[in-house]
Tab-separated table of C-alpha atoms in Angstrom:
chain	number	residue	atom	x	y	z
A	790	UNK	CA	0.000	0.000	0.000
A	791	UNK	CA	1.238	3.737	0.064
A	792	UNK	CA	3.247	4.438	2.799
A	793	UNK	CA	5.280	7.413	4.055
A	794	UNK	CA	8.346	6.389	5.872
A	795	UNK	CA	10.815	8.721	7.951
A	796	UNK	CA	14.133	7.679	9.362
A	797	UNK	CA	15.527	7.902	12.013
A	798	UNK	CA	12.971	7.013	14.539
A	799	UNK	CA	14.974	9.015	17.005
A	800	UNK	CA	17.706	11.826	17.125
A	801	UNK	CA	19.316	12.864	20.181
A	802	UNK	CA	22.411	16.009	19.245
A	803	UNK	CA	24.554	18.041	21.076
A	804	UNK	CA	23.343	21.969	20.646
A	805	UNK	CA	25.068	23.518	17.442
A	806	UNK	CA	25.276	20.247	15.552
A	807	UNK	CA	23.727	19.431	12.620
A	808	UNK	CA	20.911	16.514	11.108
A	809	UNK	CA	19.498	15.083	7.864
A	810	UNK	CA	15.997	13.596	8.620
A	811	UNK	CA	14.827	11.689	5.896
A	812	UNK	CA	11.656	10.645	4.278
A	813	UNK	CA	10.815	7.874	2.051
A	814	UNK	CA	7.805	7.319	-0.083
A	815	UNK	CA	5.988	4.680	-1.929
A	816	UNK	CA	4.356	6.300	-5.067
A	817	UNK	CA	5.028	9.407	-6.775
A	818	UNK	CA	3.610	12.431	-5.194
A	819	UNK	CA	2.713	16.017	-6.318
A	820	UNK	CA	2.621	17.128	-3.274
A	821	UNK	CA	5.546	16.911	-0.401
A	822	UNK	CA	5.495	18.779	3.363
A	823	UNK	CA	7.460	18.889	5.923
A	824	UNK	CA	5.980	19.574	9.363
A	825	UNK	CA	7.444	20.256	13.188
A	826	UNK	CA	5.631	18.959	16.415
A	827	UNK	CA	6.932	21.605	19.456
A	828	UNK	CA	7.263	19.734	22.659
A	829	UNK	CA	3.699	21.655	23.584
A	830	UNK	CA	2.117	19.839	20.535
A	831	UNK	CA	1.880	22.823	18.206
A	832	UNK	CA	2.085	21.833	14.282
A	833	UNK	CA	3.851	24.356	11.938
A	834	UNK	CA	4.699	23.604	8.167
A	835	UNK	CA	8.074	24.293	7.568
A	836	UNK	CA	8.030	23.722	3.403
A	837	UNK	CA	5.938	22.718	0.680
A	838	UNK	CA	8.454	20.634	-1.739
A	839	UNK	CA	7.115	18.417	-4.395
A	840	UNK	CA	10.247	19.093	-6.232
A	841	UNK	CA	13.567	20.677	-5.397
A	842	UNK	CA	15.035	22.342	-2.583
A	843	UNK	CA	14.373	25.447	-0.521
A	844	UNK	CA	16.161	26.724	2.488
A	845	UNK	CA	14.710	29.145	5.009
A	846	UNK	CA	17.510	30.558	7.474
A	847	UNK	CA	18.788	27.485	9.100
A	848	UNK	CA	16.639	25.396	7.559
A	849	UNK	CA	16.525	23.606	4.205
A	850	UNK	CA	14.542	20.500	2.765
A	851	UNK	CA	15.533	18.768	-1.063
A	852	UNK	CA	13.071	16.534	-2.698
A	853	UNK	CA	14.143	14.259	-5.213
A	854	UNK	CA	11.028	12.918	-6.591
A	855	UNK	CA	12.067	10.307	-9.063
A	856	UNK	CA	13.799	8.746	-6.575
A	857	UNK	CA	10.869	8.884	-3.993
A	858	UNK	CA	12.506	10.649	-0.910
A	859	UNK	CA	12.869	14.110	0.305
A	860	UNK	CA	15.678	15.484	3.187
A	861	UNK	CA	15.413	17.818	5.655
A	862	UNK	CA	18.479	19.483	7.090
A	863	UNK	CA	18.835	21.294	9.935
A	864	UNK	CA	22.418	23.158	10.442
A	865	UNK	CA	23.599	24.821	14.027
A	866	UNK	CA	20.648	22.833	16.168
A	867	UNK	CA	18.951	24.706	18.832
A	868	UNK	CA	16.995	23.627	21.865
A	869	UNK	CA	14.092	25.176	20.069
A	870	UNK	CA	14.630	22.657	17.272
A	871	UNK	CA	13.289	20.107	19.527
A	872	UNK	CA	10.106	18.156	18.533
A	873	UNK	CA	9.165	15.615	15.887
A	874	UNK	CA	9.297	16.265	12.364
A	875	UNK	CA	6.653	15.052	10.065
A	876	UNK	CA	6.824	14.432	6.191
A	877	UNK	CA	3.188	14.057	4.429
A	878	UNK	CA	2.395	13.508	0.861
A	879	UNK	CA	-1.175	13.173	-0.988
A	880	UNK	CA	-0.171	10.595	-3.620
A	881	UNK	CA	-1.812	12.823	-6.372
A	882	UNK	CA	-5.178	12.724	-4.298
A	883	UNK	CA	-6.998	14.933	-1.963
A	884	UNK	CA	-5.932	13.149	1.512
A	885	UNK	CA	-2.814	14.022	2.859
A	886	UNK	CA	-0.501	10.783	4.099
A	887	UNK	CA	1.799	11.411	6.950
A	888	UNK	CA	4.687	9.813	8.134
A	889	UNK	CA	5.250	8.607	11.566
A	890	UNK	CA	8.010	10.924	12.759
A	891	UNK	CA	11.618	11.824	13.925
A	892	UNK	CA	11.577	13.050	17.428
A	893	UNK	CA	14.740	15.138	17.595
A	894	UNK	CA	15.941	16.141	21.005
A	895	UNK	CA	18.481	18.868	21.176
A	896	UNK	CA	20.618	18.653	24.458
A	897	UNK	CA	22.135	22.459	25.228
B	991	UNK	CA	-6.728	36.841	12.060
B	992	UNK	CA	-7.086	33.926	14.583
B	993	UNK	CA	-6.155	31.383	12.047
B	994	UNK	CA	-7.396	28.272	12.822
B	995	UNK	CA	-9.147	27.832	16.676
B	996	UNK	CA	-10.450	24.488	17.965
B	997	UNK	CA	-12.601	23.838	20.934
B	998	UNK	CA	-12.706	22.712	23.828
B	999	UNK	CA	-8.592	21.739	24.111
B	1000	UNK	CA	-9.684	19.251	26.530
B	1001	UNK	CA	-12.406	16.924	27.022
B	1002	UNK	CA	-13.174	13.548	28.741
B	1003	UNK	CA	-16.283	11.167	27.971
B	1004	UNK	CA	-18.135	8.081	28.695
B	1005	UNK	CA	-18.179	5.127	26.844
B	1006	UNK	CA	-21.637	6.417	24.925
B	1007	UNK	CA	-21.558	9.286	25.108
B	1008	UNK	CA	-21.615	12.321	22.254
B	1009	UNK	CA	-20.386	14.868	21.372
B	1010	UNK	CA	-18.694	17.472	18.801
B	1011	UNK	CA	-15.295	19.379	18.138
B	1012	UNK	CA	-15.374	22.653	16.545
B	1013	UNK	CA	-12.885	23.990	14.624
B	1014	UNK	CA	-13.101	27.692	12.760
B	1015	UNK	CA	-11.158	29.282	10.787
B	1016	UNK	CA	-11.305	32.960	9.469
B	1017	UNK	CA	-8.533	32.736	6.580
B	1018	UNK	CA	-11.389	31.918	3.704
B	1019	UNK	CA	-9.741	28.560	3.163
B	1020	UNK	CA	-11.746	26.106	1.262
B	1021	UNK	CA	-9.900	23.001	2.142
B	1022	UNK	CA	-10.387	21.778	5.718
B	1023	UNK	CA	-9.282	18.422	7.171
B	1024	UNK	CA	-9.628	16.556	10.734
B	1025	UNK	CA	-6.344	14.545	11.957
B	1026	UNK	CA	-5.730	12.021	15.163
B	1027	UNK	CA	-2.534	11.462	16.415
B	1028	UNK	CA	-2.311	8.786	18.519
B	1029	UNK	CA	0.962	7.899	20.295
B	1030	UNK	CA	4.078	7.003	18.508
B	1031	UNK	CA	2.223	7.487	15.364
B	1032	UNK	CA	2.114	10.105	12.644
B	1033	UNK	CA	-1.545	12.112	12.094
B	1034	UNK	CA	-4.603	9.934	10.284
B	1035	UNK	CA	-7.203	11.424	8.533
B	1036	UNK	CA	-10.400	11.261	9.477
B	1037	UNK	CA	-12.837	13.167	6.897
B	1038	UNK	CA	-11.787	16.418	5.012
B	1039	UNK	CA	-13.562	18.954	3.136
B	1040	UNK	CA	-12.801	20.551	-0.155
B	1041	UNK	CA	-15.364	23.606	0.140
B	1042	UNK	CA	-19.222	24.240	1.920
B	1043	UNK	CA	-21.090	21.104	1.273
B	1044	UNK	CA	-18.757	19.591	0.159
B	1045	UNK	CA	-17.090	16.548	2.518
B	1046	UNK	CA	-15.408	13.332	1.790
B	1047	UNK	CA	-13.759	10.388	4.114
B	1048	UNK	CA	-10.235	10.014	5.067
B	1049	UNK	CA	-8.005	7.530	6.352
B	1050	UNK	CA	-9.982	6.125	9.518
B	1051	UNK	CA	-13.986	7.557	9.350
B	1052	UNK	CA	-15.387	5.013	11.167
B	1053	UNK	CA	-17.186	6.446	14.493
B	1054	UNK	CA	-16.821	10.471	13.016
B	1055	UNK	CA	-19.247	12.908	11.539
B	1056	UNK	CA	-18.380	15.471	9.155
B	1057	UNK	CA	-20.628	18.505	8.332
B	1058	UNK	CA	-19.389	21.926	6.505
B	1059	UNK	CA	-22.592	24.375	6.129
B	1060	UNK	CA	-20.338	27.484	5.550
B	1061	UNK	CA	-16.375	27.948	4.692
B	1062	UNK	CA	-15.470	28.971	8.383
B	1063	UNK	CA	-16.601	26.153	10.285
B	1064	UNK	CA	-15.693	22.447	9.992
B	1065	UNK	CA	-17.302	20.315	13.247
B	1066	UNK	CA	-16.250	16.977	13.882
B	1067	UNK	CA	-18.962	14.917	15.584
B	1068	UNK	CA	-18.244	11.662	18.024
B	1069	UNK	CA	-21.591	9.976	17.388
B	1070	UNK	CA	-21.310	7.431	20.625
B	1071	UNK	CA	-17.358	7.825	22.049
B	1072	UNK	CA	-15.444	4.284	22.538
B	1073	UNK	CA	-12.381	4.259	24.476
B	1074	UNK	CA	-10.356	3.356	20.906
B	1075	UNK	CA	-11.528	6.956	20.085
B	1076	UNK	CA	-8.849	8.216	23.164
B	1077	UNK	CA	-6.424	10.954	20.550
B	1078	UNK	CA	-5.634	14.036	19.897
B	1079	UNK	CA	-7.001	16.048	17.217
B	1080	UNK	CA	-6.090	18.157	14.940
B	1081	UNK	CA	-7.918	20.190	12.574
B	1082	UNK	CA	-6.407	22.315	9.540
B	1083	UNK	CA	-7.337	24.173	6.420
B	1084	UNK	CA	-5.154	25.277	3.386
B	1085	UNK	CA	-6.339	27.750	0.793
B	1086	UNK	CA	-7.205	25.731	-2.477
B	1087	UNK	CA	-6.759	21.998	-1.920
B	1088	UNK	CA	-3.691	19.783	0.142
B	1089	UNK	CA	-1.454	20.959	-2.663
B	1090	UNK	CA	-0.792	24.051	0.007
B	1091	UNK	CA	0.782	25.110	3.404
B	1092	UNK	CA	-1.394	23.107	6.114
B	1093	UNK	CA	-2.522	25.571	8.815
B	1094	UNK	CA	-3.236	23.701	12.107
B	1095	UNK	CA	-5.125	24.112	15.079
B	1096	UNK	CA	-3.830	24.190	18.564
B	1097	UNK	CA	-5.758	20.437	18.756
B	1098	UNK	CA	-7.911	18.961	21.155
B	1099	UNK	CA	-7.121	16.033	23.639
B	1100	UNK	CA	-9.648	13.356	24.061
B	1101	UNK	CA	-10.347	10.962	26.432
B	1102	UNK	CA	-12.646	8.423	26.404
B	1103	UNK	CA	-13.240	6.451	30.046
């Protein structure tokens, strides 16, 4: 079936470091997001990427959709990069797929 | 604006019991979508909505009601709560279709005794 798939489970960095968090997906997609979870539950989208790569300030996320995955880097972590970071897709429909998450702790 | 609100942000229920979730949002959105999150999983969709009158089922409908008389308002009705129904959710909208930036609620937690 479709799936969404994001590795790794689990992140744990030393404050100023930097990550790759990586999603996977099953079908080709139109349609590619990248979310973050704050420890108080708050969602915020961070990019819309079908295709490509953008960067905003410390931020940046590549899609390469003919190979089905998309990155998200983070450079110079900061406690307030904490969370879990979703990828979602909609697989060319209306419903939006999710993946189940990196939880990224950033230890100052 | 107050983007997109959700009430109440906390609720607990009986086994049988009813009851809805509002969400409202004053961007003039037309797509608007109810998530769960349960534990150690990602968000599920439950039913979304691609303008007034217009609703359609997501991921995991089963148990949920989905009305959407105008473009602000998108309530998400428990019809009789089981304890399986225990999550958090999340509501959104997105001007045009998914194919957007996802605006979230704050979400509501749910528990189901």
């Amino acid at each position: 079936g479709i799936q969404v798939e994001q590795s790794p489970p689990d992140l744990i960095l030393q404050e100023g470091a930097n990550s790759t968090l990586r999603c996977n997906f099953s079908d080709s997609v139109n349609n590619l997001q990248w979310f973050h979870q704050n420890p108080w539950g708050q969602l915020i989208n961070l990019f819309y990427i079908p295709s490509g790569t953008k960067q905003n300030g410390r931020l940046s996320a590549t899609t390469v959709a003919t190979e089905r995955y998309s990155l998200l880097y983070i450079s110079s972590s900061q406690t307030t990069d904490s969370g879990v970071y979703f990828c979602a897709t909609d697989f060319g429909n209306e419903k939006l797929t999710f993946g189940t998450g990196t939880r990224l702790t950033i230890i100052p | 604006n107050a983007g997109v609100t959700q009430t109440p942000k906390f609720q607990v229920l009986k086994t049988g019991q009813s009851m809805t979730l509002q969400c409202a949002q004053d961007m003039n959105h037309e797509y608007m979508s109810w998530y769960r999150q349960d534990p150690g999983m990602g968000l599920r969709l439950i039913h979304y909505s691609v303008g007034a009158g217009i609703t359609d089922q997501g991921e995991v409908p089963n148990g949920y009601n989905v009305s959407r008389s105008t473009t602000e308002d998108f309530p998400l009705r428990l019809l009789s709560a089981a304890p399986s129904q225990t999550s958090v959710y999340f509501c959104a909208s997105t001007p045009g279709t998914t194919r957007g930036e996802q605006f979230f609620g704050p979400g509501t937690r749910l528990t189901v005794l």
